[in-house]
Amino acid sequence: MAVEVKTKETNEIETEQLATGCEAIAEAIRLADVDVMAAYPIRPYDGVMQAAAKLIANGKMDVEYIVADGEHSQFEIVKHACAVGARVFVGSSGVGWFYAFEAIAVTAGLRLPVVAICGNRALDDPGAFGTEHNDSLAVRDLGWLLPWAETAQEALDLALMAWRVAEDKRVSLPVAIGLDGAFLTHSQHIVKIPTQAAVDRFLPKFDLGDRLLHPDNPITIAPQVDQDWLMEIRRQNDAAMRNALGVIREAHADFKRIFGRGGESPFLDEYMTDDAEVVVIGQGTLSLPMKVAIRRLRKERGLKIGLVRLKWFRPFPTEEVVKSLRRFKAVGVIDRDYSFGSPYYGGVLYNEIRSALYSQEKRPVIVGFIAGLGGREIEQPMATEIFEKTMAAGKGDLAAGDTCHWIGVRE
């Protein structure tokens, strides 16, 4: 439940409120004036639906709130609503996300700008409700844009960005915002809530243009194209994903101008990297214990270490990642996921980073880490071990590149 602790206008733009990541997303739904949202609760994303229902009940939000009979129906509802010109929102988690997979796949193929969240959760079985990123990452090759939030504030901000980017006609692709289950979906932060007027300046009305499904605009959706046209359509979708990089840069610049937030880069958040020789890179809330470790190890041992946090996984910001990481002697890649049987038995992010840097003449030593699966806390001894191993690899004292280390695993 959101508790309003402070209500004041700050530069006539925003108020402050104590909110979880899910509640921050519900505020974004209200501010974006979403037309249709479909609900089928599964934890940990379900907090969004509870917060949205409360806003509706209190007369603060007007949206068509449809309770579906399952996740597949959920995503079908918003797909069709989007096709007729409705701004939409949907979400799920873990195996629920997978139950909707047919609808998720075709939504990207049809280039309908659905905005969703995936409250990241481990995939059953065995049962585990804590954070893992494998649910979101399963759609990485389908045409969905995939940002990850670190805080409730960033969750709200990314949601507003998501509608702006997804609905841009140069992109017109769906977006799924990753929110770490429990660590972000259910933890409270002070969140700055923009005014409606400020959001209206940033986010234009949704307009599908000549792709609108309407009796006055007869078009065909999802035709059978077979081998005759499928390659051309895939190529168009690829162009849209490439366009997304520039559109995100534009949206980030406008967002920063209007709201004064977002950091230097739309794609990367760097922490104490100015003099760093060794850094780690990861996504989502794992940056928080790593920042604590960086401050502690710099103070106690004088280590020159830092963090690079990846904000958008798709489109992968190759240029920005290469420019950033090639400055360092060694890079530890922390995956809160795992890719069974992948090259060198690493995580998904590990292999993406290695691929991005492979053709560079000057590149850092790269070490892979699997940590925090199933929502396991990344405790300070684990964070210390990650930095020690990365520094050892940078000095040539530890095998790197073709070795991935599991952190905090009982033998």
CSV table of C-alpha atoms in Angstrom, one decimal, residues 26-410:
chain,number,residue,atom,x,y,z
A,26,ALA,CA,0.4,1.9,-11.3
A,27,GLU,CA,1.1,5.6,-11.0
A,28,ALA,CA,2.7,5.5,-14.4
A,29,ILE,CA,-0.4,3.8,-15.8
A,30,ARG,CA,-2.6,6.6,-14.4
A,31,LEU,CA,-0.3,9.3,-15.7
A,32,ALA,CA,-0.1,7.7,-19.2
A,33,ASP,CA,-3.9,7.7,-19.4
A,34,VAL,CA,-3.9,4.0,-20.4
A,35,ASP,CA,-7.2,2.9,-22.0
A,36,VAL,CA,-7.1,-0.8,-21.4
A,37,MET,CA,-5.3,-3.0,-18.9
A,38,ALA,CA,-5.7,-6.8,-18.5
A,39,ALA,CA,-5.2,-8.5,-15.2
A,40,TYR,CA,-4.5,-12.1,-14.0
A,41,PRO,CA,-2.5,-11.9,-10.8
A,42,ILE,CA,0.6,-13.9,-10.2
A,43,ARG,CA,3.2,-12.9,-7.8
A,44,PRO,CA,5.3,-10.8,-7.7
A,45,TYR,CA,3.9,-8.6,-10.5
A,46,ASP,CA,0.3,-8.7,-9.0
A,47,GLY,CA,1.1,-5.7,-6.8
A,48,VAL,CA,0.6,-3.5,-9.9
A,49,MET,CA,-3.0,-4.8,-10.3
A,50,GLN,CA,-3.8,-4.3,-6.7
A,51,ALA,CA,-2.4,-0.7,-6.8
A,52,ALA,CA,-4.2,0.0,-10.0
A,53,ALA,CA,-7.5,-1.3,-8.7
A,54,LYS,CA,-7.2,0.9,-5.7
A,55,LEU,CA,-6.6,4.0,-7.9
A,56,ILE,CA,-9.7,3.1,-9.8
A,57,ALA,CA,-11.8,2.5,-6.7
A,58,ASN,CA,-10.7,5.9,-5.3
A,59,GLY,CA,-11.7,7.7,-8.4
A,60,LYS,CA,-8.1,8.6,-9.3
A,61,MET,CA,-7.9,6.6,-12.5
A,62,ASP,CA,-10.2,5.8,-15.4
A,63,VAL,CA,-9.2,2.7,-17.3
A,64,GLU,CA,-10.9,-0.3,-18.8
A,65,TYR,CA,-9.7,-3.0,-16.2
A,66,ILE,CA,-10.4,-6.5,-17.6
A,67,VAL,CA,-9.8,-9.5,-15.4
A,68,ALA,CA,-8.8,-12.4,-17.7
A,69,ASP,CA,-9.1,-16.1,-17.2
A,70,GLY,CA,-5.4,-16.6,-17.5
A,71,GLU,CA,-2.2,-15.1,-18.8
A,72,HIS,CA,-2.7,-16.1,-22.4
A,73,SER,CA,-6.0,-14.3,-22.4
A,74,GLN,CA,-4.5,-11.3,-20.7
A,75,PHE,CA,-2.0,-10.7,-23.5
A,76,GLU,CA,-4.5,-11.5,-26.2
A,77,ILE,CA,-6.8,-8.8,-24.7
A,78,VAL,CA,-4.2,-6.0,-24.8
A,79,LYS,CA,-3.0,-7.1,-28.2
A,80,HIS,CA,-6.4,-6.7,-29.8
A,81,ALA,CA,-7.1,-3.5,-27.8
A,82,CYS,CA,-3.9,-2.0,-29.1
A,83,ALA,CA,-4.8,-2.9,-32.7
A,84,VAL,CA,-7.9,-0.8,-32.5
A,85,GLY,CA,-6.0,2.2,-31.1
A,86,ALA,CA,-6.1,1.8,-27.3
A,87,ARG,CA,-3.0,2.5,-25.2
A,88,VAL,CA,-2.6,-0.7,-23.1
A,89,PHE,CA,-0.8,-2.2,-20.1
A,90,VAL,CA,-0.3,-5.8,-19.0
A,91,GLY,CA,2.1,-7.8,-16.9
A,92,SER,CA,3.0,-11.2,-15.5
A,93,SER,CA,5.8,-13.2,-13.9
A,94,GLY,CA,7.7,-16.4,-14.1
A,95,VAL,CA,5.7,-19.3,-15.5
A,96,GLY,CA,2.6,-17.1,-16.0
A,97,TRP,CA,4.7,-15.1,-18.5
A,98,PHE,CA,5.4,-18.4,-20.2
A,99,TYR,CA,1.8,-19.4,-20.3
A,100,ALA,CA,1.2,-16.3,-22.4
A,101,PHE,CA,4.0,-17.0,-24.7
A,102,GLU,CA,2.0,-17.5,-27.9
A,103,ALA,CA,0.4,-14.1,-27.5
A,104,ILE,CA,3.7,-12.6,-26.5
A,105,ALA,CA,5.4,-13.9,-29.7
A,106,VAL,CA,2.7,-12.6,-32.1
A,107,THR,CA,2.4,-9.2,-30.4
A,108,ALA,CA,6.0,-8.6,-31.4
A,109,GLY,CA,5.5,-10.0,-34.9
A,110,LEU,CA,2.6,-7.7,-35.4
A,111,ARG,CA,4.5,-4.7,-34.1
A,112,LEU,CA,1.9,-3.7,-31.6
A,113,PRO,CA,3.3,-1.3,-29.0
A,114,VAL,CA,2.0,-3.1,-25.9
A,115,VAL,CA,3.7,-2.1,-22.6
A,116,ALA,CA,4.2,-4.7,-20.0
A,117,ILE,CA,6.1,-5.5,-16.9
A,118,CYS,CA,7.6,-8.8,-16.0
A,119,GLY,CA,8.0,-9.1,-12.2
A,120,ASN,CA,11.0,-11.2,-12.5
A,121,ARG,CA,10.7,-14.6,-10.7
A,122,ALA,CA,12.3,-18.0,-11.0
A,123,LEU,CA,10.7,-20.6,-13.3
A,124,ASP,CA,9.1,-23.5,-11.5
A,125,ASP,CA,9.8,-26.4,-10.9
A,126,PRO,CA,11.2,-26.7,-8.3
A,127,GLY,CA,9.1,-24.0,-6.7
A,128,ALA,CA,10.8,-20.7,-6.2
A,129,PHE,CA,9.2,-17.2,-6.2
A,130,GLY,CA,12.4,-15.1,-5.8
A,131,THR,CA,14.1,-13.1,-8.5
A,132,GLU,CA,15.6,-14.6,-11.7
A,133,HIS,CA,15.8,-13.0,-15.1
A,134,ASN,CA,15.2,-16.0,-17.2
A,135,ASP,CA,11.5,-15.2,-17.6
A,136,SER,CA,12.1,-11.8,-19.3
A,137,LEU,CA,15.2,-13.0,-21.2
A,138,ALA,CA,13.2,-15.8,-22.9
A,139,VAL,CA,11.7,-13.1,-25.2
A,140,ARG,CA,15.0,-11.5,-26.1
A,141,ASP,CA,15.0,-12.8,-29.7
A,142,LEU,CA,11.3,-12.1,-30.4
A,143,GLY,CA,11.3,-8.4,-31.0
A,144,TRP,CA,10.4,-7.1,-27.5
A,145,LEU,CA,12.3,-4.1,-26.0
A,146,LEU,CA,13.7,-5.0,-22.6
A,147,PRO,CA,14.7,-2.4,-20.0
A,148,TRP,CA,15.5,-3.2,-16.4
A,149,ALA,CA,14.8,-0.9,-13.4
A,150,GLU,CA,16.9,-0.5,-10.3
A,151,THR,CA,14.5,1.5,-8.1
A,152,ALA,CA,10.8,2.3,-7.9
A,153,GLN,CA,11.6,5.8,-9.3
A,154,GLU,CA,13.3,4.3,-12.3
A,155,ALA,CA,10.3,1.9,-12.7
A,156,LEU,CA,7.9,4.8,-13.0
A,157,ASP,CA,10.3,6.7,-15.3
A,158,LEU,CA,11.0,3.7,-17.5
A,159,ALA,CA,7.3,3.0,-17.8
A,160,LEU,CA,6.6,6.5,-19.2
A,161,MET,CA,9.6,6.1,-21.5
A,162,ALA,CA,8.3,2.8,-22.6
A,163,TRP,CA,5.0,4.1,-24.0
A,164,ARG,CA,6.9,7.0,-25.7
A,165,VAL,CA,9.4,4.7,-27.4
A,166,ALA,CA,7.1,1.7,-28.1
A,167,GLU,CA,4.4,3.9,-29.8
A,168,ASP,CA,6.9,5.9,-31.9
A,169,LYS,CA,6.1,4.9,-35.5
A,170,ARG,CA,9.8,4.4,-36.2
A,171,VAL,CA,9.7,1.6,-33.6
A,172,SER,CA,6.2,0.3,-32.9
A,173,LEU,CA,7.4,-2.7,-30.9
A,174,PRO,CA,6.3,-4.0,-27.5
A,175,VAL,CA,8.2,-3.2,-24.3
A,176,ALA,CA,8.6,-5.4,-21.2
A,177,ILE,CA,10.1,-3.7,-18.2
A,178,GLY,CA,12.0,-6.0,-15.8
A,179,LEU,CA,11.3,-5.5,-12.1
A,180,ASP,CA,13.2,-7.8,-9.7
A,181,GLY,CA,10.6,-9.7,-7.7
A,182,ALA,CA,10.4,-8.8,-4.0
A,183,PHE,CA,13.6,-6.7,-4.1
A,184,LEU,CA,11.8,-4.0,-6.2
A,185,THR,CA,8.2,-5.1,-6.7
A,186,HIS,CA,7.5,-5.1,-3.0
A,187,SER,CA,10.2,-2.8,-1.4
A,188,GLN,CA,9.2,0.9,-0.8
A,189,HIS,CA,11.1,3.9,-1.9
A,190,ILE,CA,10.5,7.6,-2.0
A,191,VAL,CA,9.2,8.2,-5.5
A,192,LYS,CA,8.8,11.6,-7.2
A,193,ILE,CA,5.4,11.5,-9.0
A,194,PRO,CA,5.2,14.0,-12.0
A,195,THR,CA,2.2,16.2,-12.6
A,196,GLN,CA,-0.2,15.3,-15.3
A,197,ALA,CA,0.8,18.4,-17.2
A,198,ALA,CA,4.4,17.5,-17.2
A,199,VAL,CA,3.7,13.9,-18.4
A,200,ASP,CA,1.4,15.3,-21.2
A,201,ARG,CA,4.3,17.4,-22.4
A,202,PHE,CA,6.5,14.3,-22.6
A,203,LEU,CA,4.1,11.6,-23.8
A,204,PRO,CA,2.0,12.3,-26.9
A,205,LYS,CA,-1.4,10.7,-27.5
A,206,PHE,CA,-1.2,7.2,-29.0
A,207,ASP,CA,-1.8,7.2,-32.8
A,208,LEU,CA,-1.4,4.0,-34.8
A,209,GLY,CA,-2.0,5.9,-38.0
A,210,ASP,CA,-2.8,3.9,-41.1
A,211,ARG,CA,-2.3,0.6,-39.1
A,212,LEU,CA,-5.4,1.3,-37.1
A,213,LEU,CA,-7.9,-1.6,-37.3
A,214,HIS,CA,-11.2,0.2,-37.9
A,215,PRO,CA,-14.2,-0.3,-40.2
A,216,ASP,CA,-13.2,2.9,-42.0
A,217,ASN,CA,-9.7,1.7,-42.5
A,218,PRO,CA,-10.0,-1.9,-43.8
A,219,ILE,CA,-6.6,-3.7,-43.4
A,220,THR,CA,-5.4,-7.2,-42.8
A,221,ILE,CA,-3.7,-8.2,-39.6
A,222,ALA,CA,-1.7,-11.4,-39.3
A,223,PRO,CA,-2.1,-12.6,-42.9
A,224,GLN,CA,-0.5,-15.9,-44.1
A,225,VAL,CA,2.7,-14.8,-45.8
A,226,ASP,CA,4.7,-18.0,-45.8
A,227,GLN,CA,8.0,-17.9,-47.6
A,228,ASP,CA,6.8,-15.2,-50.0
A,229,TRP,CA,7.1,-12.3,-47.6
A,230,LEU,CA,8.3,-13.5,-44.2
A,231,MET,CA,11.9,-12.5,-44.7
A,232,GLU,CA,11.0,-9.0,-45.8
A,233,ILE,CA,8.7,-8.6,-42.7
A,234,ARG,CA,11.5,-9.9,-40.4
A,235,ARG,CA,13.9,-7.4,-42.0
A,236,GLN,CA,11.4,-4.6,-41.3
A,237,ASN,CA,11.1,-5.7,-37.6
A,238,ASP,CA,14.9,-5.7,-37.5
A,239,ALA,CA,15.0,-2.1,-38.8
A,240,ALA,CA,12.5,-1.1,-36.1
A,241,MET,CA,14.6,-2.6,-33.4
A,242,ARG,CA,17.7,-0.7,-34.7
A,243,ASN,CA,15.6,2.5,-34.9
A,244,ALA,CA,14.8,2.0,-31.2
A,245,LEU,CA,18.3,3.0,-30.1
A,246,GLY,CA,18.0,6.5,-31.6
A,247,VAL,CA,14.4,6.9,-30.4
A,248,ILE,CA,15.5,5.9,-26.8
A,249,ARG,CA,18.2,8.5,-27.0
A,250,GLU,CA,15.7,11.2,-28.0
A,251,ALA,CA,13.2,10.2,-25.4
A,252,HIS,CA,15.9,10.1,-22.7
A,253,ALA,CA,17.0,13.6,-23.6
A,254,ASP,CA,13.4,15.0,-23.5
A,255,PHE,CA,12.7,13.2,-20.2
A,256,LYS,CA,15.8,14.6,-18.7
A,257,ARG,CA,14.9,18.1,-19.9
A,258,ILE,CA,11.4,18.0,-18.5
A,259,PHE,CA,11.9,15.9,-15.3
A,260,GLY,CA,15.6,16.4,-14.6
A,261,ARG,CA,16.3,12.7,-14.1
A,262,GLY,CA,17.7,9.8,-16.0
A,263,GLY,CA,21.4,10.1,-15.7
A,264,GLU,CA,24.0,10.8,-18.3
A,265,SER,CA,23.3,7.8,-20.5
A,266,PRO,CA,19.9,6.2,-21.4
A,267,PHE,CA,21.6,2.8,-21.6
A,268,LEU,CA,24.3,2.7,-18.8
A,269,ASP,CA,24.6,3.8,-15.2
A,270,GLU,CA,28.2,4.1,-14.1
A,271,TYR,CA,29.1,4.2,-10.4
A,272,MET,CA,32.6,5.2,-9.2
A,273,THR,CA,34.2,4.3,-12.5
A,274,ASP,CA,36.3,7.4,-13.0
A,275,ASP,CA,39.5,5.9,-11.6
A,276,ALA,CA,38.4,2.3,-11.6
A,277,GLU,CA,40.6,-0.5,-13.0
A,278,VAL,CA,38.1,-3.2,-12.5
A,279,VAL,CA,34.3,-3.1,-12.7
A,280,VAL,CA,31.3,-5.4,-12.6
A,281,ILE,CA,28.3,-5.1,-14.8
A,282,GLY,CA,24.8,-6.4,-14.3
A,283,GLN,CA,21.1,-5.5,-14.4
A,284,GLY,CA,18.4,-4.5,-11.9
A,285,THR,CA,18.7,-4.4,-8.2
A,286,LEU,CA,21.9,-6.4,-7.8
A,287,SER,CA,23.6,-3.1,-8.3
A,288,LEU,CA,22.6,-2.0,-4.8
A,289,PRO,CA,24.7,-4.6,-2.8
A,290,MET,CA,27.5,-4.1,-5.3
A,291,LYS,CA,27.5,-0.3,-4.7
A,292,VAL,CA,27.8,-1.0,-0.9
A,293,ALA,CA,30.7,-3.3,-1.5
A,294,ILE,CA,32.4,-0.8,-3.8
A,295,ARG,CA,32.2,1.9,-1.1
A,296,ARG,CA,33.4,-0.5,1.6
A,297,LEU,CA,36.3,-2.0,-0.4
A,298,ARG,CA,37.5,1.4,-1.6
A,299,LYS,CA,37.5,2.6,2.1
A,300,GLU,CA,39.0,-0.5,3.7
A,301,ARG,CA,41.4,-1.7,1.0
A,302,GLY,CA,41.8,1.2,-1.4
A,303,LEU,CA,40.6,-0.9,-4.3
A,304,LYS,CA,39.9,0.9,-7.6
A,305,ILE,CA,36.7,-0.7,-8.5
A,306,GLY,CA,33.3,0.4,-9.9
A,307,LEU,CA,30.0,-0.7,-11.3
A,308,VAL,CA,28.4,-0.4,-14.8
A,309,ARG,CA,24.6,-1.1,-14.7
A,310,LEU,CA,22.9,-2.0,-18.0
A,311,LYS,CA,19.5,-0.3,-18.3
A,312,TRP,CA,18.4,-1.7,-21.7
A,313,PHE,CA,19.1,-5.3,-22.7
A,314,ARG,CA,17.1,-5.0,-26.0
A,315,PRO,CA,18.0,-3.2,-28.1
A,316,PHE,CA,21.5,-4.0,-26.8
A,317,PRO,CA,23.5,-0.8,-26.7
A,318,THR,CA,26.6,-2.3,-28.3
A,319,GLU,CA,28.4,1.0,-29.0
A,320,GLU,CA,27.9,2.3,-25.5
A,321,VAL,CA,28.9,-0.9,-23.8
A,322,VAL,CA,32.1,-1.3,-25.9
A,323,LYS,CA,33.1,2.4,-25.3
A,324,SER,CA,32.6,2.0,-21.5
A,325,LEU,CA,34.0,-1.5,-20.8
A,326,ARG,CA,37.1,-1.3,-22.9
A,327,ARG,CA,38.5,1.3,-20.5
A,328,PHE,CA,39.0,-1.3,-17.8
A,329,LYS,CA,41.5,-4.0,-17.1
A,330,ALA,CA,38.9,-6.6,-16.1
A,331,VAL,CA,35.1,-6.8,-16.1
A,332,GLY,CA,33.0,-9.2,-14.0
A,333,VAL,CA,29.7,-9.9,-15.6
A,334,ILE,CA,27.0,-10.9,-13.0
A,335,ASP,CA,24.0,-12.8,-14.3
A,336,ARG,CA,20.9,-13.3,-12.3
A,337,ASP,CA,20.0,-16.0,-14.9
A,338,TYR,CA,21.6,-19.0,-16.4
A,339,SER,CA,21.8,-20.4,-20.0
A,340,PHE,CA,22.0,-24.1,-19.8
A,341,GLY,CA,24.6,-25.5,-22.3
A,342,SER,CA,25.6,-22.1,-23.5
A,343,PRO,CA,29.2,-21.2,-24.6
A,344,TYR,CA,31.5,-21.7,-21.6
A,345,TYR,CA,28.4,-22.5,-19.5
A,346,GLY,CA,27.7,-18.8,-18.7
A,347,GLY,CA,24.7,-16.6,-18.2
A,348,VAL,CA,22.9,-14.7,-21.0
A,349,LEU,CA,24.4,-11.3,-20.2
A,350,TYR,CA,27.9,-12.8,-20.0
A,351,ASN,CA,27.8,-14.2,-23.5
A,352,GLU,CA,26.2,-10.9,-24.8
A,353,ILE,CA,29.1,-8.9,-23.3
A,354,ARG,CA,31.7,-11.2,-24.6
A,355,SER,CA,30.2,-11.1,-28.1
A,356,ALA,CA,30.0,-7.3,-28.1
A,357,LEU,CA,33.7,-7.0,-27.2
A,358,TYR,CA,35.1,-9.8,-29.3
A,359,SER,CA,36.1,-7.8,-32.3
A,360,GLN,CA,37.8,-5.0,-30.3
A,361,GLU,CA,41.6,-4.8,-30.4
A,362,LYS,CA,41.6,-3.4,-26.9
A,363,ARG,CA,39.3,-5.3,-24.6
A,364,PRO,CA,39.2,-6.2,-20.9
A,365,VAL,CA,39.6,-9.6,-19.3
A,366,ILE,CA,36.0,-10.9,-18.8
A,367,VAL,CA,34.9,-13.1,-16.0
A,368,GLY,CA,31.4,-14.5,-15.6
A,369,PHE,CA,29.5,-14.9,-12.4
A,370,ILE,CA,26.2,-16.6,-11.6
A,371,ALA,CA,24.7,-15.1,-8.5
A,372,GLY,CA,21.4,-14.5,-6.7
A,373,LEU,CA,19.3,-17.2,-8.4
A,374,GLY,CA,15.9,-17.8,-7.0
A,375,GLY,CA,16.0,-14.5,-5.1
A,376,ARG,CA,19.1,-15.4,-3.0
A,377,GLU,CA,20.5,-12.3,-1.4
A,378,ILE,CA,23.9,-11.2,-2.8
A,379,GLU,CA,25.6,-10.7,0.6
A,380,GLN,CA,28.7,-8.7,1.2
A,381,PRO,CA,31.1,-11.7,1.4
A,382,MET,CA,29.8,-12.7,-2.1
A,383,ALA,CA,30.3,-9.3,-3.5
A,384,THR,CA,33.8,-9.2,-2.1
A,385,GLU,CA,34.5,-12.6,-3.7
A,386,ILE,CA,33.2,-11.3,-7.1
A,387,PHE,CA,35.6,-8.3,-7.0
A,388,GLU,CA,38.5,-10.4,-5.8
A,389,LYS,CA,38.1,-13.0,-8.6
A,390,THR,CA,37.7,-10.2,-11.2
A,391,MET,CA,40.8,-8.4,-10.0
A,392,ALA,CA,42.8,-11.7,-9.9
A,393,ALA,CA,41.7,-12.4,-13.5
A,394,GLY,CA,42.9,-9.0,-14.5
A,395,LYS,CA,46.3,-9.8,-13.1
A,396,GLY,CA,46.4,-13.2,-14.9
A,397,ASP,CA,46.1,-15.1,-11.6
A,398,LEU,CA,42.7,-16.6,-12.4
A,399,ALA,CA,41.3,-18.3,-15.5
A,400,ALA,CA,39.0,-15.9,-17.2
A,401,GLY,CA,37.0,-15.8,-20.4
A,402,ASP,CA,36.2,-19.5,-20.6
A,403,THR,CA,35.3,-19.9,-17.0
A,404,CYS,CA,32.1,-18.9,-15.2
A,405,HIS,CA,31.9,-18.9,-11.4
A,406,TRP,CA,28.9,-19.7,-9.3
A,407,ILE,CA,28.8,-17.5,-6.2
A,408,GLY,CA,27.4,-18.5,-2.8
A,409,VAL,CA,26.6,-22.2,-3.7
A,410,ARG,CA,26.7,-24.8,-1.0
